[in-house]
Amino acid sequence: MYSRSDPSMGLIAKIQEHLPASSSLSFQSQTLVSALLFSTLLWLLLILLMRFVLKQLLSYHGWMFQQHARMSNATKIWVALVRLFSGRKPLLYSYQSCLPHLPVPSIQDTMKRYLESVRPLMDDSQFQRMTALSKDFERSLGPRLQWYLRLKALWAANYVSDWWEEYIYLRGRDPIMVNSNYYGMDFLYVTPTPIAAARAGNTIHAFLLYRRKLNREELKPSMVPGTIIPLCSAQWERMFNTCRIPGEETDSLQHFSDSKHVAVFHRGRFWRVWVYHGGRLLSPREIETQIQHVLDDDSDPQPGEEKLAALTAGERVPWAKARKRFFSSGRNRQSLDIIEKAAFFVSLDDGEQGMLGEDPGKSLDAYAKSLLHGNCDDRWFDKSFTFIVYSNGKIGLNAEHSWADAPIIAHLWEFVLATDSFQLGYSEEGHCKGALDPSILPPHRLSWDIPQECQDVISRSLSVARSLADDVDCHTFPFRDFGKGRIKQLRISPDAFIQIALQLAHYRDKGKFCLTYEASMTRLFREGRTETVRSCSNESCAFVRAMESRETEGAELLRLFRLAAERHQQLYRLAMTGSGIDRHLFCLYVVSKYLGVESPFLREVLSEPWRLSTSQTPVQQVELFDLVNHPDYISCGGGFGPVADDGYGVSYIIVGENLMNFHVSSKISSPETDSHRFGSHIRQSLLDLVSLFKLDGNSKKQL
């Protein structure tokens, strides 16, 4: 009976009937071929079914709104099913086809949330006017724009990301230096070696080890911290071998499949340094020797070469025209190709940076400014990232923003710092380890033929860039009084705690509230990037007013503070799960432009300035760092320039249990802002918030 059973329910026989007739195949062979075809189709169907089920499971986000200790039975079953369908050893891009598409919120929900977000920033008459505008939009133009947007969402992998990349980044005609690019810092208290070439050798090797893992998809897929929920990995694809190409109307991103060299800049001269030889990656010691060759070369820059990189720091249209006119053929085209097709750009800076001298705080501020803009002519701001090496062994990077967001480059930077110090290491003399192959080609000096007319364009771009750079006021400081550990003891989200502290600090600094931008990610969805959390809420403003009135009792202050923190967490969860405000409104605005219709409501909303722009740099690979045995190996995080001329940019990183680093930026030309003053307000606000809990008996027990 068992020998006659057919698990295919007759499908193998059906396949056999449709096989082409062949005298060379016996009946048994035809049966075997049919069985193999059936098995293959069954296996493919099973894979597609598992992906479909996992996609449906990942479309559920109710788990995010439940407390971990109070997770419902349904959510526990959901977690078990996600674990079952996720597989054992997923590759970097394994989850991409299983991620859900970003949903389009309803017009009604977005209008409601928008009005709630601006209520604390408007008086009654202003709010009534804005309410009328929003109601008119919701009744008239809104539904039409929403229909087109939903139509796009049906076929696009993500209805926001392509427009966000194009219209927010690539179509911008202002300098990307300061305005768009951002930076990352070295270890705060440690420099593994004072030899610049050696530090470059190890870290360039580490960058390329990461690239090899990336190409082989050996990197672990990103997950929501503390969970098994995958995040989109699409942004990793253009990390290396990528360059932004200027255009007169819009820029473009050019990505190359591979590159065997890096472009190096030192004292106004450009070099191509090979990082592969005979099909193998050069050892750290070999790369050190290559870099030392560049450092030891005392040749002079060619005419126009020294300040050439300033073209990438100035306005985009002059650079686009100059590129088309002066760099489209001949040796200029060849040399520019070498830079744009390089794995990444390396800037060897003759200056010294870090916490130096009698005033380490001031030197840290100078370090931040150097990474953000340098001398405006010694970074290639169009490359996906520029790796910067200082003469005292300190390092850093400057990243172009359009291809990916800060957490992506931060993941790379964590790997590089950890690999440099804990995996590769240095000799007792501070040099890189590894053997030397004398047959490796030395670095190749790039040649240029830059006419005087092009040099004039370079000079004008440099003037624009330096005017912008000189106006930036940076302040970077570590906060060691307490950290994440103490905040968690208070049963408060560390991010909510810091955001409320920033609201309190801003109110003390300017005496008013402002529209606040906090970057949240939407990488729970395919090709997701960011969404805005509007951190200035009715609840946070109520708490700040009560705090500053000095008439509210401690228990009431704590109640208001917890309400503000819970509201912030709710806003953050909504943004992460596709129910934010700003990306929806932005896309509706783009649709209106395509249709050639004007919306007074959308025009006004999108022209509102973000006078406080904030972002947290997450530590994603905690396992790479041992802060118990190596407490000084702490990254200082990174920062960015101010978004508004009269506003602040604030970046922060929570490191371990007892440290938070802050990066504050503003413009010197604004009489309303001062980065050091605001930094002092942030520090005092953090201390004042934690002191509230000392007044509460329950919190005393926790502390």
XYZ file of C-alpha atoms in Angstrom:
703
model
C 0.000 0.000 0.000
C 2.789 2.422 0.945
C 4.701 1.738 -2.274
C 1.639 2.777 -4.291
C 1.055 6.050 -2.405
C 1.702 9.262 -4.372
C 2.537 12.302 -2.169
C 2.339 14.538 -5.266
C -1.350 13.608 -5.682
C -0.839 12.812 -9.361
C 1.181 15.942 -10.232
C 4.345 13.979 -11.041
C 2.346 11.919 -13.540
C 0.881 15.102 -15.056
C 4.387 16.559 -15.472
C 5.544 13.314 -17.047
C 2.744 13.492 -19.592
C 3.930 16.913 -20.758
C 7.605 16.041 -21.052
C 8.847 16.055 -24.662
C 9.088 12.586 -26.167
C 12.609 11.168 -26.138
C 13.860 7.731 -27.118
C 16.944 8.187 -24.942
C 14.888 8.449 -21.718
C 13.375 5.317 -20.250
C 10.083 5.347 -18.364
C 11.959 5.283 -15.050
C 14.185 8.211 -16.157
C 11.155 10.249 -17.177
C 9.591 9.540 -13.784
C 12.805 10.686 -12.061
C 12.956 13.922 -14.105
C 9.290 14.584 -13.341
C 9.906 13.997 -9.634
C 12.871 16.399 -9.681
C 10.796 19.086 -11.417
C 7.985 18.585 -8.921
C 10.406 18.799 -5.969
C 11.996 21.962 -7.331
C 8.638 23.652 -7.876
C 7.464 22.538 -4.440
C 10.630 23.959 -2.863
C 10.236 27.299 -4.659
C 6.584 27.449 -3.661
C 7.535 26.758 -0.049
C 10.132 29.554 -0.080
C 7.626 32.022 -1.564
C 5.037 30.959 0.984
C 7.459 31.423 3.890
C 8.406 34.875 2.603
C 4.760 35.832 2.208
C 3.936 34.645 5.730
C 6.955 36.469 7.186
C 5.957 39.643 5.324
C 2.474 39.443 6.809
C 3.943 38.856 10.268
C 6.304 41.833 9.933
C 3.367 44.031 8.950
C 2.161 43.795 12.545
C 3.555 46.579 14.753
C 1.336 46.295 17.795
C 4.273 44.817 19.733
C 5.942 48.213 19.744
C 3.108 49.750 21.743
C 3.235 47.100 24.478
C 5.512 47.098 27.494
C 8.027 44.265 27.393
C 7.038 42.919 30.793
C 3.333 43.053 29.876
C 3.437 41.493 26.433
C 0.133 39.904 25.437
C -0.134 36.195 24.660
C -0.955 37.011 21.036
C 2.270 39.027 20.721
C 4.279 36.206 22.316
C 2.871 33.805 19.701
C 3.696 36.362 17.003
C 7.323 36.585 18.231
C 7.624 32.785 18.125
C 6.285 32.696 14.562
C 8.668 35.457 13.423
C 11.571 33.510 14.897
C 10.352 30.323 13.181
C 10.036 31.880 9.724
C 13.199 34.027 9.930
C 15.692 31.234 9.395
C 18.848 30.415 11.315
C 21.659 32.359 9.632
C 20.202 35.130 7.473
C 22.501 37.157 5.221
C 22.538 40.951 5.102
C 19.796 41.239 2.461
C 17.855 38.079 3.358
C 14.865 39.988 4.738
C 14.535 42.600 1.992
C 11.737 40.893 0.059
C 9.900 40.111 3.309
C 9.681 43.672 4.588
C 6.274 45.360 4.241
C 5.736 48.513 2.209
C 5.424 51.835 4.017
C 1.698 52.540 4.478
C 0.150 55.850 3.434
C -1.607 57.435 6.452
C -5.083 58.845 6.037
C -5.473 62.568 5.418
C -7.643 62.873 8.516
C -5.049 61.293 10.829
C -2.212 63.413 9.453
C -4.233 66.635 9.771
C -5.143 65.787 13.356
C -1.563 64.989 14.350
C -0.240 68.064 12.577
C -2.609 70.408 14.408
C -1.707 68.775 17.724
C 1.990 69.317 16.979
C 1.699 73.054 16.239
C -0.793 73.938 18.983
C 1.885 74.825 21.591
C 3.693 77.022 19.040
C 0.728 79.226 18.070
C -1.574 81.644 19.807
C -5.338 81.207 19.492
C -5.759 83.320 16.359
C -2.838 81.664 14.561
C -4.120 78.229 15.474
C -7.657 79.029 14.292
C -6.260 80.217 10.967
C -4.134 77.085 10.549
C -7.086 74.888 11.523
C -9.197 76.540 8.819
C -6.437 76.001 6.233
C -6.093 72.344 7.173
C -9.854 71.740 7.090
C -10.099 73.341 3.655
C -7.204 71.168 2.413
C -8.781 68.042 3.921
C -12.093 68.743 2.143
C -10.879 70.001 -1.229
C -7.413 69.290 -2.650
C -6.213 66.727 -0.118
C -8.272 63.720 -1.288
C -7.169 64.216 -4.901
C -3.482 64.343 -3.948
C -3.982 61.378 -1.635
C -5.448 59.300 -4.494
C -2.353 59.825 -6.629
C -0.093 59.100 -3.665
C -1.863 55.811 -2.922
C -1.521 54.954 -6.611
C 2.246 55.453 -6.352
C 2.375 53.364 -3.158
C 0.878 50.412 -5.063
C 3.862 50.062 -7.412
C 6.757 51.768 -5.601
C 8.880 49.869 -3.081
C 8.575 52.948 -0.849
C 6.405 55.936 -1.692
C 8.734 58.379 0.108
C 12.381 57.394 -0.345
C 13.003 58.173 -4.022
C 11.390 61.615 -3.752
C 13.150 62.266 -0.447
C 16.547 61.491 -1.996
C 15.868 63.576 -5.076
C 14.105 66.659 -3.733
C 15.623 67.004 -0.264
C 19.192 66.080 -1.176
C 20.057 65.881 -4.864
C 18.091 68.927 -6.072
C 19.538 71.226 -3.415
C 21.695 73.909 -5.072
C 23.356 75.236 -1.902
C 26.706 73.854 -0.696
C 26.425 70.345 0.753
C 29.339 71.079 3.079
C 27.877 72.023 6.507
C 24.312 72.104 5.113
C 24.026 68.378 4.378
C 27.212 66.434 5.120
C 27.894 65.262 8.665
C 30.900 63.952 10.595
C 32.045 61.156 12.893
C 34.763 61.335 15.567
C 37.526 59.046 16.786
C 37.832 57.604 20.298
C 37.443 60.363 22.850
C 40.328 59.574 25.208
C 42.588 57.173 23.272
C 44.765 57.380 20.173
C 46.066 53.839 19.449
C 49.186 55.146 17.673
C 50.645 58.644 17.124
C 51.974 57.629 13.696
C 49.599 58.967 11.053
C 50.604 56.536 8.289
C 50.203 53.559 10.638
C 46.764 54.667 11.791
C 45.784 55.143 8.158
C 47.147 51.687 7.270
C 45.094 49.870 9.887
C 41.882 51.809 9.371
C 41.950 51.715 5.551
C 42.489 47.949 5.821
C 39.552 47.747 8.260
C 37.322 49.738 5.864
C 38.125 47.264 3.106
C 37.521 44.254 5.365
C 34.071 45.700 6.010
C 33.535 46.184 2.271
C 34.464 42.551 1.669
C 31.940 41.435 4.280
C 29.382 43.727 2.669
C 29.995 42.315 -0.813
C 29.666 38.768 0.513
C 26.581 39.734 2.567
C 28.345 38.417 5.674
C 27.242 41.358 7.806
C 24.432 40.486 10.162
C 21.112 42.079 9.168
C 20.228 45.076 11.331
C 17.572 44.431 13.936
C 15.480 46.595 16.222
C 17.681 46.666 19.364
C 16.839 43.843 21.741
C 14.492 42.091 19.298
C 14.504 39.731 16.321
C 12.665 42.253 14.123
C 14.698 43.004 10.957
C 15.358 46.433 9.539
C 15.854 47.379 5.902
C 19.459 47.023 4.691
C 19.075 48.741 1.306
C 21.149 51.763 2.309
C 24.297 49.632 2.633
C 24.409 49.063 -1.139
C 26.008 52.436 -1.998
C 28.414 52.753 0.925
C 31.593 52.260 -1.126
C 32.613 53.123 -4.713
C 29.986 55.879 -4.797
C 30.125 59.566 -5.670
C 27.652 62.390 -5.991
C 27.861 63.931 -9.474
C 26.904 67.635 -9.779
C 24.276 68.735 -12.283
C 22.902 72.164 -13.145
C 19.337 71.287 -12.085
C 19.852 68.172 -10.016
C 22.769 66.018 -8.890
C 22.939 62.253 -9.339
C 24.539 59.374 -7.471
C 26.985 57.214 -9.362
C 27.796 53.800 -7.885
C 30.432 51.434 -9.246
C 30.460 47.691 -8.670
C 34.039 47.601 -7.421
C 37.210 49.646 -6.982
C 40.784 48.531 -6.326
C 42.099 51.885 -5.153
C 41.472 54.807 -2.825
C 41.974 58.475 -3.716
C 44.340 60.278 -1.325
C 44.821 64.019 -0.776
C 47.817 65.605 0.948
C 49.118 69.179 0.832
C 47.166 70.102 -2.268
C 48.083 66.979 -4.261
C 45.940 64.031 -5.328
C 47.095 60.411 -5.476
C 45.768 57.029 -6.475
C 46.795 54.383 -3.934
C 46.222 50.754 -4.920
C 44.834 48.637 -2.078
C 44.898 45.309 -3.934
C 47.896 43.475 -5.417
C 47.844 40.144 -7.183
C 44.162 39.706 -6.342
C 44.660 40.118 -2.587
C 43.964 42.948 -0.173
C 47.126 44.723 0.970
C 48.129 44.143 4.586
C 47.945 47.074 7.038
C 51.754 47.344 6.949
C 51.746 47.565 3.147
C 49.057 50.263 3.179
C 51.047 52.153 5.824
C 54.070 52.117 3.507
C 51.942 53.457 0.639
C 50.577 56.277 2.801
C 54.034 57.106 4.140
C 55.230 57.448 0.544
C 52.593 60.138 -0.011
C 53.490 61.914 3.241
C 57.211 61.933 2.399
C 56.731 63.323 -1.102
C 57.693 67.013 -1.184
C 56.602 67.875 -4.723
C 54.517 70.985 -5.282
C 50.870 71.008 -6.385
C 50.215 71.659 -10.073
C 48.549 74.947 -11.068
C 44.937 74.868 -9.853
C 45.342 71.520 -8.069
C 45.830 72.735 -4.495
C 42.321 74.179 -4.027
C 40.525 71.953 -6.548
C 38.400 70.145 -3.920
C 36.774 73.491 -3.053
C 34.519 72.915 -6.072
C 32.722 70.204 -4.052
C 32.360 72.593 -1.086
C 30.738 75.488 -2.899
C 27.425 75.940 -4.677
C 26.386 73.106 -6.955
C 25.652 74.959 -10.219
C 29.155 76.476 -10.669
C 30.666 73.056 -9.924
C 28.339 71.356 -12.441
C 29.219 73.864 -15.163
C 32.945 73.657 -14.415
C 32.864 69.858 -14.431
C 31.135 69.810 -17.803
C 33.426 72.401 -19.346
C 36.850 71.618 -17.877
C 36.697 67.970 -16.772
C 34.954 66.170 -19.629
C 38.038 65.031 -21.539
C 41.783 64.525 -21.426
C 43.875 64.182 -18.295
C 41.335 66.096 -16.193
C 38.661 63.534 -17.074
C 41.014 60.656 -16.261
C 42.084 62.102 -12.915
C 38.528 63.006 -11.931
C 37.433 59.454 -12.807
C 40.073 58.072 -10.439
C 38.639 60.156 -7.585
C 34.989 59.460 -8.341
C 35.530 55.725 -8.874
C 37.681 55.268 -5.766
C 36.451 53.050 -2.937
C 36.471 56.197 -0.799
C 38.460 59.411 -0.356
C 41.320 59.812 2.131
C 42.454 63.224 3.380
C 45.840 63.357 5.116
C 45.634 66.461 7.301
C 48.847 68.008 8.630
C 47.030 69.417 11.657
C 46.630 67.823 15.084
C 43.187 67.250 16.590
C 41.545 65.668 19.620
C 41.445 66.610 23.291
C 44.701 68.566 23.385
C 46.537 71.078 25.536
C 45.375 72.964 28.582
C 41.858 73.469 27.238
C 40.637 70.069 25.949
C 37.077 71.370 25.591
C 38.146 74.079 23.160
C 40.291 71.632 21.187
C 37.318 69.253 20.956
C 35.262 72.052 19.412
C 38.042 72.700 16.881
C 38.122 68.963 16.120
C 34.391 69.030 15.324
C 34.773 72.045 13.002
C 37.701 70.417 11.242
C 35.684 67.261 10.549
C 32.613 69.209 9.454
C 34.350 71.392 6.856
C 38.158 71.303 7.197
C 39.813 74.088 5.210
C 37.010 73.762 2.614
C 39.541 72.581 0.029
C 40.925 69.387 1.589
C 37.865 67.089 1.577
C 36.050 65.676 -1.446
C 32.549 66.335 -0.115
C 30.890 64.505 -3.040
C 32.320 61.083 -2.147
C 30.104 58.778 -0.085
C 32.560 59.469 2.729
C 35.933 61.135 3.214
C 38.259 59.447 5.712
C 40.426 62.011 7.528
C 43.776 61.232 9.179
C 45.557 63.852 11.296
C 49.305 64.087 11.875
C 49.005 62.982 15.523
C 47.153 59.779 14.641
C 43.626 61.026 15.285
C 41.050 60.137 12.642
C 37.500 60.993 11.642
C 35.172 61.032 8.676
C 32.889 63.332 6.748
C 29.890 61.642 5.066
C 27.711 62.748 2.174
C 24.054 62.447 3.183
C 22.024 61.580 0.084
C 23.018 57.913 -0.232
C 22.262 56.918 3.382
C 21.511 58.157 6.883
C 23.864 58.434 9.852
C 23.173 55.010 11.485
C 24.495 53.284 8.343
C 27.848 55.065 8.347
C 27.950 54.715 12.157
C 27.737 50.929 11.782
C 30.776 51.024 9.485
C 32.631 53.396 11.826
C 32.075 51.150 14.859
C 33.523 48.197 12.954
C 36.550 50.206 11.799
C 37.377 51.578 15.259
C 37.016 48.184 16.917
C 38.956 46.307 14.227
C 41.758 48.880 14.291
C 42.324 48.660 18.040
C 41.196 45.181 19.104
C 41.798 42.989 16.027
C 44.685 44.432 14.004
C 46.691 46.283 16.648
C 50.160 47.825 16.379
C 53.763 46.910 17.064
C 55.573 48.256 20.109
C 56.919 51.090 17.947
C 53.380 52.007 16.847
C 53.585 50.621 13.314
C 51.153 48.283 11.574
C 51.676 44.560 11.561
C 52.100 42.334 8.522
C 54.614 41.496 5.805
C 55.795 43.753 2.973
C 55.846 42.899 -0.709
C 58.438 45.069 -2.520
C 56.765 44.473 -5.904
C 53.681 46.557 -5.033
C 53.326 49.607 -7.245
C 53.892 52.933 -5.449
C 51.124 55.549 -5.283
C 50.354 57.271 -8.574
C 50.258 61.071 -8.591
C 47.269 62.440 -10.511
C 47.947 65.055 -13.181
C 45.793 68.022 -14.103
C 45.579 70.731 -16.736
C 43.490 73.413 -15.058
C 43.225 76.700 -16.990
C 43.042 80.086 -15.297
C 39.322 80.399 -16.007
C 38.689 77.200 -14.042
C 40.960 78.423 -11.257
C 38.770 81.509 -10.981
C 35.705 79.280 -10.501
C 37.619 77.343 -7.823
C 38.489 80.586 -6.026
C 34.867 81.742 -6.011
C 33.662 78.370 -4.700
C 36.311 78.478 -1.985
C 35.211 81.979 -0.979
C 31.574 80.860 -0.669
C 32.569 77.739 1.279
C 34.835 79.573 3.725
C 32.187 82.200 4.379
C 29.829 79.388 5.315
C 32.425 77.503 7.383
C 33.560 80.582 9.294
C 29.963 81.173 10.391
C 29.595 77.760 12.059
C 29.909 77.587 15.834
C 30.524 74.029 17.088
C 30.535 72.856 20.684
C 31.181 69.227 21.630
C 31.153 68.014 25.213
C 30.925 64.745 27.171
C 28.339 64.519 29.957
C 29.568 62.171 32.705
C 27.355 63.078 35.691
C 25.046 60.178 34.867
C 23.993 58.155 31.854
C 21.579 55.608 30.486
C 21.895 53.353 33.519
C 20.549 55.910 35.945
C 17.787 57.064 33.597
C 16.553 53.495 33.154
C 16.416 53.098 36.930
C 13.857 55.897 36.838
C 11.814 53.878 34.319
C 12.110 56.598 31.697
C 13.207 56.168 28.096
C 16.729 57.663 27.788
C 15.840 59.282 24.466
C 12.650 60.823 25.886
C 14.642 62.069 28.904
C 17.190 63.795 26.665
C 14.558 65.250 24.334
C 12.657 66.812 27.233
C 15.951 68.165 28.567
C 16.543 69.760 25.150
C 13.100 71.377 25.280
C 13.861 72.769 28.736
C 17.300 73.959 27.592
C 15.886 75.674 24.506
C 13.207 77.450 26.538
C 15.869 78.695 28.937
C 18.075 79.752 26.032
C 15.478 81.635 23.977
C 12.496 82.027 26.285
C 10.161 80.303 23.810
C 9.351 76.988 22.201
C 10.083 76.105 18.597
C 9.345 73.480 15.974
C 11.660 70.597 16.842
C 12.933 67.883 14.529
C 14.086 64.544 15.873
C 15.139 61.978 13.292
C 13.437 58.609 13.608
C 13.933 55.688 11.241
C 11.319 53.925 9.113
C 13.518 50.945 8.280
C 10.857 48.537 9.520
C 9.628 49.022 5.946
C 11.309 48.251 2.658
C 13.677 51.026 1.543
C 12.654 53.077 4.572
C 14.827 55.997 5.654
C 13.657 58.556 8.199
C 10.588 60.223 9.647
C 10.298 63.282 11.855
C 9.345 63.114 15.512
C 7.972 66.527 16.483
C 9.434 66.556 19.978
C 7.890 69.849 21.032
C 4.489 68.603 22.214
C 1.678 69.994 24.335
C 2.831 67.721 27.154
C 6.509 68.719 27.006
C 5.592 72.417 26.916
C 3.275 71.998 29.926
C 6.099 70.386 31.866
C 8.674 73.042 30.888
C 6.323 75.874 31.855
C 5.625 74.221 35.197
C 9.332 73.629 35.747
C 10.211 77.237 35.050
C 7.329 78.735 37.029
C 8.900 77.374 40.247
C 5.410 77.249 41.748
C 4.555 73.629 40.963
C 5.218 71.018 43.617
C 7.648 68.154 43.025
C 5.024 65.428 42.746
C 3.070 67.392 40.134
C 6.274 68.125 38.212
C 7.060 64.429 38.131
C 3.569 63.643 36.894
C 3.876 66.202 34.093
C 7.355 64.937 33.247
C 6.164 61.347 32.935
C 3.254 62.454 30.759
C 5.681 64.297 28.479
C 8.007 61.281 28.312
C 5.137 58.905 27.526
C 3.860 61.255 24.835
C 7.302 61.437 23.267
C 7.565 57.659 23.216
C 4.150 57.455 21.580
C 5.173 59.960 18.896
C 8.386 58.027 18.261
C 6.520 54.735 17.882
C 4.017 56.309 15.488
C 6.857 57.691 13.366
C 8.647 54.326 13.233
C 5.482 52.469 12.230
C 4.578 54.717 9.287
C 2.148 57.071 11.029
C 4.312 60.172 11.077
C 3.320 63.597 9.822
C 6.057 65.166 7.763
C 6.936 62.591 5.101
C 3.240 62.247 4.222
C 2.844 66.017 3.879
C 6.083 66.239 1.903
C 4.874 63.637 -0.607
C 1.491 65.321 -0.954
C 3.372 68.534 -1.739
C 5.438 66.764 -4.422
C 2.243 65.381 -5.985
C 0.752 68.891 -6.031
C 3.812 70.156 -7.906
C 3.543 67.340 -10.454
C -0.133 68.221 -10.996
C 0.609 71.945 -11.166
C -1.776 72.891 -8.353
C -1.084 75.179 -5.412
C -1.969 74.451 -1.803
C -1.643 77.361 0.675
C -1.718 74.830 3.507
C 1.133 72.657 2.169
C 3.180 75.678 1.121
C 2.998 77.118 4.620
C 3.655 73.813 6.393
C 6.744 73.006 4.351
C 8.189 76.502 4.803
C 8.144 76.284 8.610
C 11.766 76.369 9.885
C 13.177 73.674 12.178
C 14.983 75.852 14.715
C 15.945 72.854 16.815
C 17.102 69.857 14.792
C 18.179 66.812 16.807
C 19.392 63.291 16.187
C 20.649 60.395 18.277
C 23.560 58.310 16.987
C 22.798 54.742 18.109
C 25.507 52.339 19.276
C 24.610 49.277 17.202
C 27.441 46.792 17.827
C 27.934 46.841 21.582
C 29.650 43.456 21.420
C 32.633 45.005 19.603
C 33.604 47.156 22.588
C 34.530 46.081 26.112
C 33.844 49.176 28.198
C 34.556 47.235 31.416
C 38.158 46.319 30.584
C 38.742 49.163 28.105
C 36.647 52.076 29.429
C 38.642 54.707 27.525
C 37.850 53.227 24.116
C 34.727 55.335 23.746
C 33.507 56.883 20.521
C 32.519 60.517 20.729
C 29.818 60.057 18.093
C 29.351 62.737 15.450
C 27.428 65.824 14.512
C 26.027 68.067 11.779
C 25.535 71.727 10.969
C 22.531 73.867 11.954
C 19.451 73.471 9.765
C 18.099 76.999 10.338
C 20.162 80.197 10.311
C 18.784 81.128 13.732
C 18.562 77.608 15.135
C 20.580 74.785 16.663
C 21.687 71.370 15.483
C 22.124 68.837 18.290
C 23.468 65.322 17.912
C 24.016 62.993 20.854
C 25.266 59.486 21.501
C 24.562 57.381 24.587
C 27.682 55.334 25.342
C 27.543 52.547 27.926
C 25.721 53.179 31.169
C 27.429 56.365 32.380
C 28.269 58.651 29.462
C 26.451 60.837 26.936
C 28.268 62.933 24.326
C 26.669 66.023 22.769
C 27.481 67.915 19.560
C 25.893 71.372 19.272
C 26.091 73.625 16.207
C 24.721 77.044 15.334
C 25.632 80.110 13.287
C 27.830 82.840 14.700
C 25.999 85.448 12.611
C 22.733 84.836 14.457
C 22.289 87.054 17.529
C 19.835 84.487 18.938
C 22.160 81.499 19.147
C 25.343 80.521 20.958
C 26.437 76.873 20.917
C 28.395 77.079 24.177
C 25.535 78.827 25.958
C 23.083 76.227 24.707
C 25.474 73.451 25.723
C 25.526 74.860 29.269
C 21.721 74.905 29.298
C 21.634 71.265 28.144
C 24.004 70.200 30.911
C 22.040 72.062 33.600
C 18.694 70.818 32.280
C 19.847 67.195 32.489
C 20.950 67.739 36.091
C 17.702 69.508 36.974
C 15.589 66.706 35.513
C 17.348 63.952 37.426
C 17.163 66.036 40.610
C 13.342 65.948 40.351
C 13.382 62.263 41.176
C 15.350 62.829 44.366
C 12.268 64.586 45.695
C 10.166 61.473 45.138
C 10.227 58.679 47.713
C 9.770 55.868 45.196
C 12.583 57.191 43.050
C 14.888 57.428 46.020
C 14.617 53.686 46.417
C 15.440 53.218 42.731
C 18.454 55.505 42.914
